[in-house]
mmCIF file of C-alpha atoms in Angstrom:
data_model
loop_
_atom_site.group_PDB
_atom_site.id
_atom_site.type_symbol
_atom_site.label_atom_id
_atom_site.label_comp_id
_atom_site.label_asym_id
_atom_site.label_seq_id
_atom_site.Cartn_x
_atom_site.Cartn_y
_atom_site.Cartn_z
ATOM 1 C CA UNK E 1082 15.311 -12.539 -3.674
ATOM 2 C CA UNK E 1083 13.138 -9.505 -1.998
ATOM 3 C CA UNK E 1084 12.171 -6.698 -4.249
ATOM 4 C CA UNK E 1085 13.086 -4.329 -1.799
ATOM 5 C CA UNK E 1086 14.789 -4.937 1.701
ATOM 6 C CA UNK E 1087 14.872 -1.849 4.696
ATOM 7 C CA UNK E 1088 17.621 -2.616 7.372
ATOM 8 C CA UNK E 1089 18.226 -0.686 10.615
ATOM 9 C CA UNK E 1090 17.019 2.486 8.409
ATOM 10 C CA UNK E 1091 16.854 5.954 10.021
ATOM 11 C CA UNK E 1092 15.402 9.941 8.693
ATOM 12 C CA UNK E 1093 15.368 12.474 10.943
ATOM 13 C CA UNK E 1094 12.479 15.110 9.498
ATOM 14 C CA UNK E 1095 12.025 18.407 11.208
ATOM 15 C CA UNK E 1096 8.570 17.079 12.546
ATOM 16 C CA UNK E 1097 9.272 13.632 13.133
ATOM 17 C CA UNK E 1098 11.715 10.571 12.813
ATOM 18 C CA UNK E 1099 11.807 7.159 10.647
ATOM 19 C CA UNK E 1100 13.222 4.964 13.117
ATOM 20 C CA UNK E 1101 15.480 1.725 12.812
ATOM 21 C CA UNK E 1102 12.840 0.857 9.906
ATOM 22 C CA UNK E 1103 13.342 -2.751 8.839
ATOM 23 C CA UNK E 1104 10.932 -3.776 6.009
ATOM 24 C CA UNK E 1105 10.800 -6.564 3.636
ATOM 25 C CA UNK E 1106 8.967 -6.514 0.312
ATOM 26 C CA UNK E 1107 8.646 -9.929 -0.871
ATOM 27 C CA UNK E 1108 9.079 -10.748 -4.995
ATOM 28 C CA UNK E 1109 5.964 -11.405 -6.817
ATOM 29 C CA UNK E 1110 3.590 -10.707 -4.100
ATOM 30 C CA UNK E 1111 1.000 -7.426 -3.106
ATOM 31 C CA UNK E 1112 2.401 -5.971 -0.151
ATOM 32 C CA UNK E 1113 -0.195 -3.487 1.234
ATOM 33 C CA UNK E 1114 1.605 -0.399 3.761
ATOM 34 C CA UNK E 1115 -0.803 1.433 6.032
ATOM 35 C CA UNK E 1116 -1.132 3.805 8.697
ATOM 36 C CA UNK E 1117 -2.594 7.079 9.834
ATOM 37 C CA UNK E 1118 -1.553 10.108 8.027
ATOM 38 C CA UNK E 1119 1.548 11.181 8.946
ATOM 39 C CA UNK E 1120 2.884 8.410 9.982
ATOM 40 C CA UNK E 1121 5.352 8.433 7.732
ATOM 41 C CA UNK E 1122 4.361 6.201 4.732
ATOM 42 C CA UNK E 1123 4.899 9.280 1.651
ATOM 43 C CA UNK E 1124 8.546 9.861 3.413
ATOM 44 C CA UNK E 1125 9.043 6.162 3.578
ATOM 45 C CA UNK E 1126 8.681 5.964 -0.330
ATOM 46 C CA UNK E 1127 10.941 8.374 -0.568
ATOM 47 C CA UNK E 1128 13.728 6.751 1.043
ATOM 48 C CA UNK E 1129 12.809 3.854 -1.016
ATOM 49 C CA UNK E 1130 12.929 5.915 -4.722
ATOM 50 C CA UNK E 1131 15.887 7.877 -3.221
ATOM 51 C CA UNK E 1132 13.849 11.534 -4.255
ATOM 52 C CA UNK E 1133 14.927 11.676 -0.259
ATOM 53 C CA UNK E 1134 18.640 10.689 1.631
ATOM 54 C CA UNK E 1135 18.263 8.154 4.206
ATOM 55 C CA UNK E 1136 20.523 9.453 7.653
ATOM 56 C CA UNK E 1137 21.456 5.679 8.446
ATOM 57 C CA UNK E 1138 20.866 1.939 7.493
ATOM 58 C CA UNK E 1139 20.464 0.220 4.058
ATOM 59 C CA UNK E 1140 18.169 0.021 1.486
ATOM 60 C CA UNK E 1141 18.269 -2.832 -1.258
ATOM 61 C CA UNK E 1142 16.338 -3.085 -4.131
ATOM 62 C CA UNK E 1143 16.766 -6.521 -6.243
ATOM 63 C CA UNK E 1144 19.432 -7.319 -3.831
ATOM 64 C CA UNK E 1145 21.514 -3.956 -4.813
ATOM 65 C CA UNK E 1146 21.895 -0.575 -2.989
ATOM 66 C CA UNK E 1147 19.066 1.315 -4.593
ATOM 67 C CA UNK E 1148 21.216 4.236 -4.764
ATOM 68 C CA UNK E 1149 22.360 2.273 -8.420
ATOM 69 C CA UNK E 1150 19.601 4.199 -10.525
ATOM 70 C CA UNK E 1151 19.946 2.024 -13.202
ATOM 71 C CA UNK E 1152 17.485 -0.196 -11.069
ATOM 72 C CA UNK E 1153 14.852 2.608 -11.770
ATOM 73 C CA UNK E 1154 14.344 0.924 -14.985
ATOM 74 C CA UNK E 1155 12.544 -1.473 -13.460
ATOM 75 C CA UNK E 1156 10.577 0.488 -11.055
ATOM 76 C CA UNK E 1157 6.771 1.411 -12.402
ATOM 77 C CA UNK E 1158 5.661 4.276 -10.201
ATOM 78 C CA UNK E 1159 2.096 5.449 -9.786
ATOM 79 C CA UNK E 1160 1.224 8.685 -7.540
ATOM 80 C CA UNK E 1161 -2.392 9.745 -6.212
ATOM 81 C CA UNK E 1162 -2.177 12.397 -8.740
ATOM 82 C CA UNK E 1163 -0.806 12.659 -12.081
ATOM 83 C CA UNK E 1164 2.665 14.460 -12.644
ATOM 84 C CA UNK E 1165 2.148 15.100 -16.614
ATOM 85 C CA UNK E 1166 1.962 18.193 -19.269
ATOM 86 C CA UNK E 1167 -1.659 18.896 -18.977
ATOM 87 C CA UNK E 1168 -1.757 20.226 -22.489
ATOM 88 C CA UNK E 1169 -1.037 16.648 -24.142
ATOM 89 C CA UNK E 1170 -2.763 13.936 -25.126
ATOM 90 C CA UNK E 1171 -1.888 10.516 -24.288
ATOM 91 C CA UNK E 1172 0.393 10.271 -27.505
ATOM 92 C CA UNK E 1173 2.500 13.050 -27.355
ATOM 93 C CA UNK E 1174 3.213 12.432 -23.543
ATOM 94 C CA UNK E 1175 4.233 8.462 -25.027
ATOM 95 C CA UNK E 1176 6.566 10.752 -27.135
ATOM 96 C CA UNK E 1177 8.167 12.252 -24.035
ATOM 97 C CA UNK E 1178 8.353 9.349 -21.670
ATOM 98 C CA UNK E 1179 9.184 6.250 -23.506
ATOM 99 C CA UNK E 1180 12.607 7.370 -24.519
ATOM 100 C CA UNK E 1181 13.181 7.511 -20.464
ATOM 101 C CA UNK E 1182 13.490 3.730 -20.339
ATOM 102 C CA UNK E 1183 15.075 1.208 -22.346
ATOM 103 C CA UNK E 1184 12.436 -1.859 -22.109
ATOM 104 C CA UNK E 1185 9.802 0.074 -23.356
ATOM 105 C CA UNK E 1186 7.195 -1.516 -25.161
ATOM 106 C CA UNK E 1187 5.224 -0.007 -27.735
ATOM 107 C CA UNK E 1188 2.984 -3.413 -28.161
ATOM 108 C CA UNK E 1189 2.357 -3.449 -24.731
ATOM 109 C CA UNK E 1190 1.457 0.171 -24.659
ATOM 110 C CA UNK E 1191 -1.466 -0.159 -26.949
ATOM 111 C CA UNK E 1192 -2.301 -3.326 -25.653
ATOM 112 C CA UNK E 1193 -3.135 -1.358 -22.261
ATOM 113 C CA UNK E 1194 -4.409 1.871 -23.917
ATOM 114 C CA UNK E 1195 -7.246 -0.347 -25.283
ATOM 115 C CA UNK E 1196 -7.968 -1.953 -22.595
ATOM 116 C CA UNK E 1197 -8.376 0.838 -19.930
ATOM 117 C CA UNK E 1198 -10.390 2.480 -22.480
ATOM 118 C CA UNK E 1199 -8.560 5.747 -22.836
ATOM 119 C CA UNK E 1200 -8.939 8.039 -25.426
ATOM 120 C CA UNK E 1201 -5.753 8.961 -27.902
ATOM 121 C CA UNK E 1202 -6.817 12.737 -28.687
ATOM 122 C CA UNK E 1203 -8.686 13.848 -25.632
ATOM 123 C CA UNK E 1204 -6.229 16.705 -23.497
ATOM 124 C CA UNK E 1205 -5.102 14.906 -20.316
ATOM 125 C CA UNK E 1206 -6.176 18.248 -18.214
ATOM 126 C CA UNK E 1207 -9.775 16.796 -19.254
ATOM 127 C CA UNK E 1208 -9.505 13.135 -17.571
ATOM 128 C CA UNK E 1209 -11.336 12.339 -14.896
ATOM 129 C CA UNK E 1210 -9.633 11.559 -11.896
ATOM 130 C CA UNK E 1211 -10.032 7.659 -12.637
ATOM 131 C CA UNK E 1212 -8.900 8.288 -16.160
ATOM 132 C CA UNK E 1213 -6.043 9.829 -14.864
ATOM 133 C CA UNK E 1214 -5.169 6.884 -12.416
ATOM 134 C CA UNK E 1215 -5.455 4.554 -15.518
ATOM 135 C CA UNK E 1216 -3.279 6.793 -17.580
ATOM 136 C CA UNK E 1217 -0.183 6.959 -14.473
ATOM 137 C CA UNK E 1218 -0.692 3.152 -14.626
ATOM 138 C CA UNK E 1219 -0.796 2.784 -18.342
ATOM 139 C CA UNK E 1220 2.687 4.410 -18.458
ATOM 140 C CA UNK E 1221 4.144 2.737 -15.168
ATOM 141 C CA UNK E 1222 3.339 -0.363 -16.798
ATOM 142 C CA UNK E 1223 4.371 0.100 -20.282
ATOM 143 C CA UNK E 1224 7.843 -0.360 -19.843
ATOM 144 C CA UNK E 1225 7.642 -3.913 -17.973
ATOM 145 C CA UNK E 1226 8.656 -3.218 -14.672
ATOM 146 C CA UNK E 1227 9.261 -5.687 -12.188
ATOM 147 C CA UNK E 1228 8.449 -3.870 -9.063
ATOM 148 C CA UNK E 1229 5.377 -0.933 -8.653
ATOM 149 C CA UNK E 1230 5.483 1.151 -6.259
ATOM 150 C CA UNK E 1231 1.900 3.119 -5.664
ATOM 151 C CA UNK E 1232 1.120 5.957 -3.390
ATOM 152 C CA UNK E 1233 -2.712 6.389 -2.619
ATOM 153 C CA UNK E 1234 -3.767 5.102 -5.643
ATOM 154 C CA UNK E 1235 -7.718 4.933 -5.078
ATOM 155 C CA UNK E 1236 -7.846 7.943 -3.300
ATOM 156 C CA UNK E 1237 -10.749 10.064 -4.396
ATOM 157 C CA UNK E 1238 -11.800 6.898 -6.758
ATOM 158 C CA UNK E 1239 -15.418 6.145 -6.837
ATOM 159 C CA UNK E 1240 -16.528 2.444 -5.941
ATOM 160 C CA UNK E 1241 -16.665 1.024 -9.277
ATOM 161 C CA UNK E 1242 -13.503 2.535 -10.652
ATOM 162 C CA UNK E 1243 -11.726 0.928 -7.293
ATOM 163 C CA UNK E 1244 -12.899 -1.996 -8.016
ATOM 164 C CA UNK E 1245 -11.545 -2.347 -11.121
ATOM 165 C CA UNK E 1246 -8.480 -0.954 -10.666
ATOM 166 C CA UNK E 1247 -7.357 -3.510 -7.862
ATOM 167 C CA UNK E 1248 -8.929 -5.993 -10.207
ATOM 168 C CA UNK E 1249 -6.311 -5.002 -12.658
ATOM 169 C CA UNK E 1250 -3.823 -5.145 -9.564
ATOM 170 C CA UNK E 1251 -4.418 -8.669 -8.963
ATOM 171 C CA UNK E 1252 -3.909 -9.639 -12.706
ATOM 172 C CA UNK E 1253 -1.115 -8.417 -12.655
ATOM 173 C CA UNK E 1254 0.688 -9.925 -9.799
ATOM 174 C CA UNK E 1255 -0.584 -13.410 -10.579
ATOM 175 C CA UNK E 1256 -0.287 -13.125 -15.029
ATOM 176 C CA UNK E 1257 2.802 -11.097 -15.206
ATOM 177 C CA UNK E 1258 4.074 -12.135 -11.484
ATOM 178 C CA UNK E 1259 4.853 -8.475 -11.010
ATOM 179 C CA UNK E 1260 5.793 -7.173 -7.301
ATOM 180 C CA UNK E 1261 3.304 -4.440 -5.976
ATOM 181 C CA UNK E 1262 3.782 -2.359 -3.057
ATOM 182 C CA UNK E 1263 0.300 -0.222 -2.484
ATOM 183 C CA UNK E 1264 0.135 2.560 0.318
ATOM 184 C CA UNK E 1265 -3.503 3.264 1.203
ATOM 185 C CA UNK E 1266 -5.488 4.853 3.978
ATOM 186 C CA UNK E 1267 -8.301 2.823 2.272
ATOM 187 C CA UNK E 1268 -7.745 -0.797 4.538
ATOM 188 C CA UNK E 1269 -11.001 -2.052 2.676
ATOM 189 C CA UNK E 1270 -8.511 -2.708 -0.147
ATOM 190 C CA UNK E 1271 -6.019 -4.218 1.645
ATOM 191 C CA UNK E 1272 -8.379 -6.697 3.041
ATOM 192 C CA UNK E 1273 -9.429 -7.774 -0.656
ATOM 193 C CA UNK E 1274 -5.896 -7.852 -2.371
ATOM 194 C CA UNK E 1275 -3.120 -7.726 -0.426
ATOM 195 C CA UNK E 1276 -0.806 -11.050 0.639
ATOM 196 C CA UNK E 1277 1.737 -8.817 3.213
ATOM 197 C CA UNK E 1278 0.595 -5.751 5.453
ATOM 198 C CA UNK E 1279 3.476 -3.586 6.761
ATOM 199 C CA UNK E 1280 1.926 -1.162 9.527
ATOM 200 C CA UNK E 1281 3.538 2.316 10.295
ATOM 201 C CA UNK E 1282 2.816 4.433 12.883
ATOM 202 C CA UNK E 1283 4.355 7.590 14.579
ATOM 203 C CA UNK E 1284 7.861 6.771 12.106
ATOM 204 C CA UNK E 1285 8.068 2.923 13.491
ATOM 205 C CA UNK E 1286 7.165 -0.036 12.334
ATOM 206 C CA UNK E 1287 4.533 -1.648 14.368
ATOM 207 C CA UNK E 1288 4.381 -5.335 12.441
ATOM 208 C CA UNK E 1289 4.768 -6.843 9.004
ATOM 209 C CA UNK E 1290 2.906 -10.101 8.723
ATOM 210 C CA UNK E 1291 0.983 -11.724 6.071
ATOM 211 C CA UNK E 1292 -2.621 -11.678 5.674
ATOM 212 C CA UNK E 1293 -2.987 -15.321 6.418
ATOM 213 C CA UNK E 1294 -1.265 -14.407 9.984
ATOM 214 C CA UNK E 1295 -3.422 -11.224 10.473
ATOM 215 C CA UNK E 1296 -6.900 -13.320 9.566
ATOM 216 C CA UNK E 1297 -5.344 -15.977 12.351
ATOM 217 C CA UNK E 1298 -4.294 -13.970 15.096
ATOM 218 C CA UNK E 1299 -6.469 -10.452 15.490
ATOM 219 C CA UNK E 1300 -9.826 -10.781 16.266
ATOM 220 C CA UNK E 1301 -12.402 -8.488 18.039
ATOM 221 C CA UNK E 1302 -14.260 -9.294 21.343
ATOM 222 C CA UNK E 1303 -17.406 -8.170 22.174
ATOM 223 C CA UNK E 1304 -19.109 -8.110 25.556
ATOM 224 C CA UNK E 1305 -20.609 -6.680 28.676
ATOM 225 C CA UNK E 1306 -18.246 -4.409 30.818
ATOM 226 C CA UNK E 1307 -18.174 -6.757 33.967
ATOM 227 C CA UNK E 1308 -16.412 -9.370 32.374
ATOM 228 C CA UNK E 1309 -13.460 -6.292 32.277
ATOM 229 C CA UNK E 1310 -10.963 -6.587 35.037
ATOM 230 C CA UNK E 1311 -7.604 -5.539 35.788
ATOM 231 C CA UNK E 1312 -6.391 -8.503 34.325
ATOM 232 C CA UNK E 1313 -8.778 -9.100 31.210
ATOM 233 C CA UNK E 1314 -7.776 -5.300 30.487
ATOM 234 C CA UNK E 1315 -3.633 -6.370 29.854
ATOM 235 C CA UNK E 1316 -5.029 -9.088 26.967
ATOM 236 C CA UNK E 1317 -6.447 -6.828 24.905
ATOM 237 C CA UNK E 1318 -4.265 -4.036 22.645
ATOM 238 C CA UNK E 1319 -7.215 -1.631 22.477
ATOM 239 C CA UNK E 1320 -10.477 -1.200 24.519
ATOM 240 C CA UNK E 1321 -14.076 0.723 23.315
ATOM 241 C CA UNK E 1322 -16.606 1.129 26.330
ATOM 242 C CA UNK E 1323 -20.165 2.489 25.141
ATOM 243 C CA UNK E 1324 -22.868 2.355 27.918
ATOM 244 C CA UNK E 1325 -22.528 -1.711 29.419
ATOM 245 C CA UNK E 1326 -20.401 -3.127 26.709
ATOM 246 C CA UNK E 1327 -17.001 -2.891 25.301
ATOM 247 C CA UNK E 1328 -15.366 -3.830 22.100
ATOM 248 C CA UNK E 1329 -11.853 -4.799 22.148
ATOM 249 C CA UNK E 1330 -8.573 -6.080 20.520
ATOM 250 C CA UNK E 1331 -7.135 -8.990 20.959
ATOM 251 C CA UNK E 1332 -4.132 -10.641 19.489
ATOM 252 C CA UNK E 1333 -3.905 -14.143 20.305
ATOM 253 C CA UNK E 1334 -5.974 -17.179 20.720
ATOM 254 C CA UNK E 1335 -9.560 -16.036 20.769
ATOM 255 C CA UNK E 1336 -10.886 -19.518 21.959
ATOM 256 C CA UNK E 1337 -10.535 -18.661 25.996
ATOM 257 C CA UNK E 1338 -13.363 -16.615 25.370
ATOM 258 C CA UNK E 1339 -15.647 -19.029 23.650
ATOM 259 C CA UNK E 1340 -16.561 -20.174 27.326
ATOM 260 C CA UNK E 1341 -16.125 -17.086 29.521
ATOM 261 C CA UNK E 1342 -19.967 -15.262 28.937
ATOM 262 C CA UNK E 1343 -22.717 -16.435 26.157
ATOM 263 C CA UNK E 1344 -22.998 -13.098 25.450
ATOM 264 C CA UNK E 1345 -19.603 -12.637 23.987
ATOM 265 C CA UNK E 1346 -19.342 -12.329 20.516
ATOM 266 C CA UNK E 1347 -16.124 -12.930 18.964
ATOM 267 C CA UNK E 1348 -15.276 -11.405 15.329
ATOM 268 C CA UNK E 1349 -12.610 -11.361 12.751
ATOM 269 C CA UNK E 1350 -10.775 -8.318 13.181
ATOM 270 C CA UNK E 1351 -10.440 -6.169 9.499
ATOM 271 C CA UNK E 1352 -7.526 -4.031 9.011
ATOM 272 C CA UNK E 1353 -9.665 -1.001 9.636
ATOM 273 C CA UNK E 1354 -10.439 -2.614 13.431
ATOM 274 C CA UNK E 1355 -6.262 -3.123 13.666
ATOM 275 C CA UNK E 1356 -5.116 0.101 13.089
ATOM 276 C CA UNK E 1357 -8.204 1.654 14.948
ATOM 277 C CA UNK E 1358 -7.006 0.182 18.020
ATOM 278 C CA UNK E 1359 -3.774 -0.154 17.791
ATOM 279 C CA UNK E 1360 -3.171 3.294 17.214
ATOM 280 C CA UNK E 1361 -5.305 4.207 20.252
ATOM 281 C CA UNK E 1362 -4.336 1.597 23.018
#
């Protein structure tokens, strides 16, 4: 069974559509979604919380319409920012939220609170912002959910503090075999932790592949500008020129160019490089 299925789903917005979206969110896996901003990702998780009415299609979460909210109970949720009372500390917000959900778990609530390091008394309007990220996950996670949803998570994270978050990401996935879906601008991520990429752009979806397929089949080639013909130009998705050389592209076998020019240099395209080009072809 998925964790969450999209089929044939439509949104009309007044600045742009979400078109025929199908999307598959694989159980016990880190599916990473990217794009450039507005693309539609933030209106995509909408549809997928219902906080906004899909026009047409389906949406399935656990193999049920995901308009049956008592499948929210198992739904951890963790925004870029943090939607809490300011004015509380961690244990009088634990006060107001773990009544929400039925699985909650006090054990496992201190269990995390000690281990993200978070102080009990401290005002939450006085958290960092990588205190606060820890906090939104501390409470997403405290009631045992199989399926996290996160929306920019690292944004405005320093290094260090990214790194250990998506450290605490990958624990989770492979000790607790919890599903996480992670949209990011930041593709440096991606490349470190995710097993699935689903790519959005202008309100369609432009693939969904795993990372084993994305390592295989983009790659970037690099080379002087003569080699570039009218035919060499349909191979590639996107194409650089700077001075004599050009960077492009390709998706496919990357071999036929092993022999073409010795000065061609052939690379592993990251998922920076992807959405770079494709986005620009």
């Amino acid at each position: 069974m998925n964790a969450a299925e999209f089929i044939d789903v439509t949104k009309q917005r007044e600045d742009f559509v979400l078109y025929n979206l199908n999307i598959t969110i694989p159980k016990g896996y880190i599916t990473g979604f990217i794009g450039p901003n507005g693309s539609g990702k933030t209106t995509t998780i909408g549809l997928l919380m219902d906080t906004i009415k899909k026009d047409h299609g389906k949406i399935h979460l656990f193999g049920q319409d995901h308009e049956n909210h008592e499948l929210r109970q198992n739904i951890g949720f963790v925004y870029d920012d943090l939607y809490m009372y300011e004015e509380f500390n961690i244990h009088r917000m634990q006060k107001v939220i773990a009544p929400l959900y039925d699985d909650w778990n006090d054990e496992l609530f201190e269990r995390y609170l000690q281990e993200f390091d978070l102080p009990r008394k401290k005002k939450i309007k006085h958290f960092s912002k990588g205190m606060k990220m820890k906090c939104s996950l501390l409470f997403a996670l405290s009631h045992e959910p199989e399926f996290i949803i996160m929306d920019e998570p690292t944004s405005g994270l320093d290094p260090v503090f990214r790194r250990e978050l998506l450290n605490i990401l990958q624990d989770l996935m492979t000790k607790e075999n919890q599903t996480i879906f992670l949209s990011t601008h930041i593709t440096t991520d991606l490349d470190r932790i995710a097993d699935f990429i689903v790519f959005i752009h202008k309100g369609k979806i432009v693939f969904q592949k795993s990372m084993e397929e994305i390592r295989e089949q983009f790659h970037l080639i690099k080379g002087p500008k003569n080699l570039l013909d009218k035919d060499t130009r349909k191979m590639f998705h996107g194409i650089e020129e700077k001075n004599d050389q050009f960077t492009a592209l390709l998706e496919g076998d990357a071999a036929i160019f092993e022999t073409v020019d010795e000065t061609v240099v052939i690379e592993r395209a990251s998922l920076e490089d992807i959405m770079y080009y494709l986005t620009r072809k």
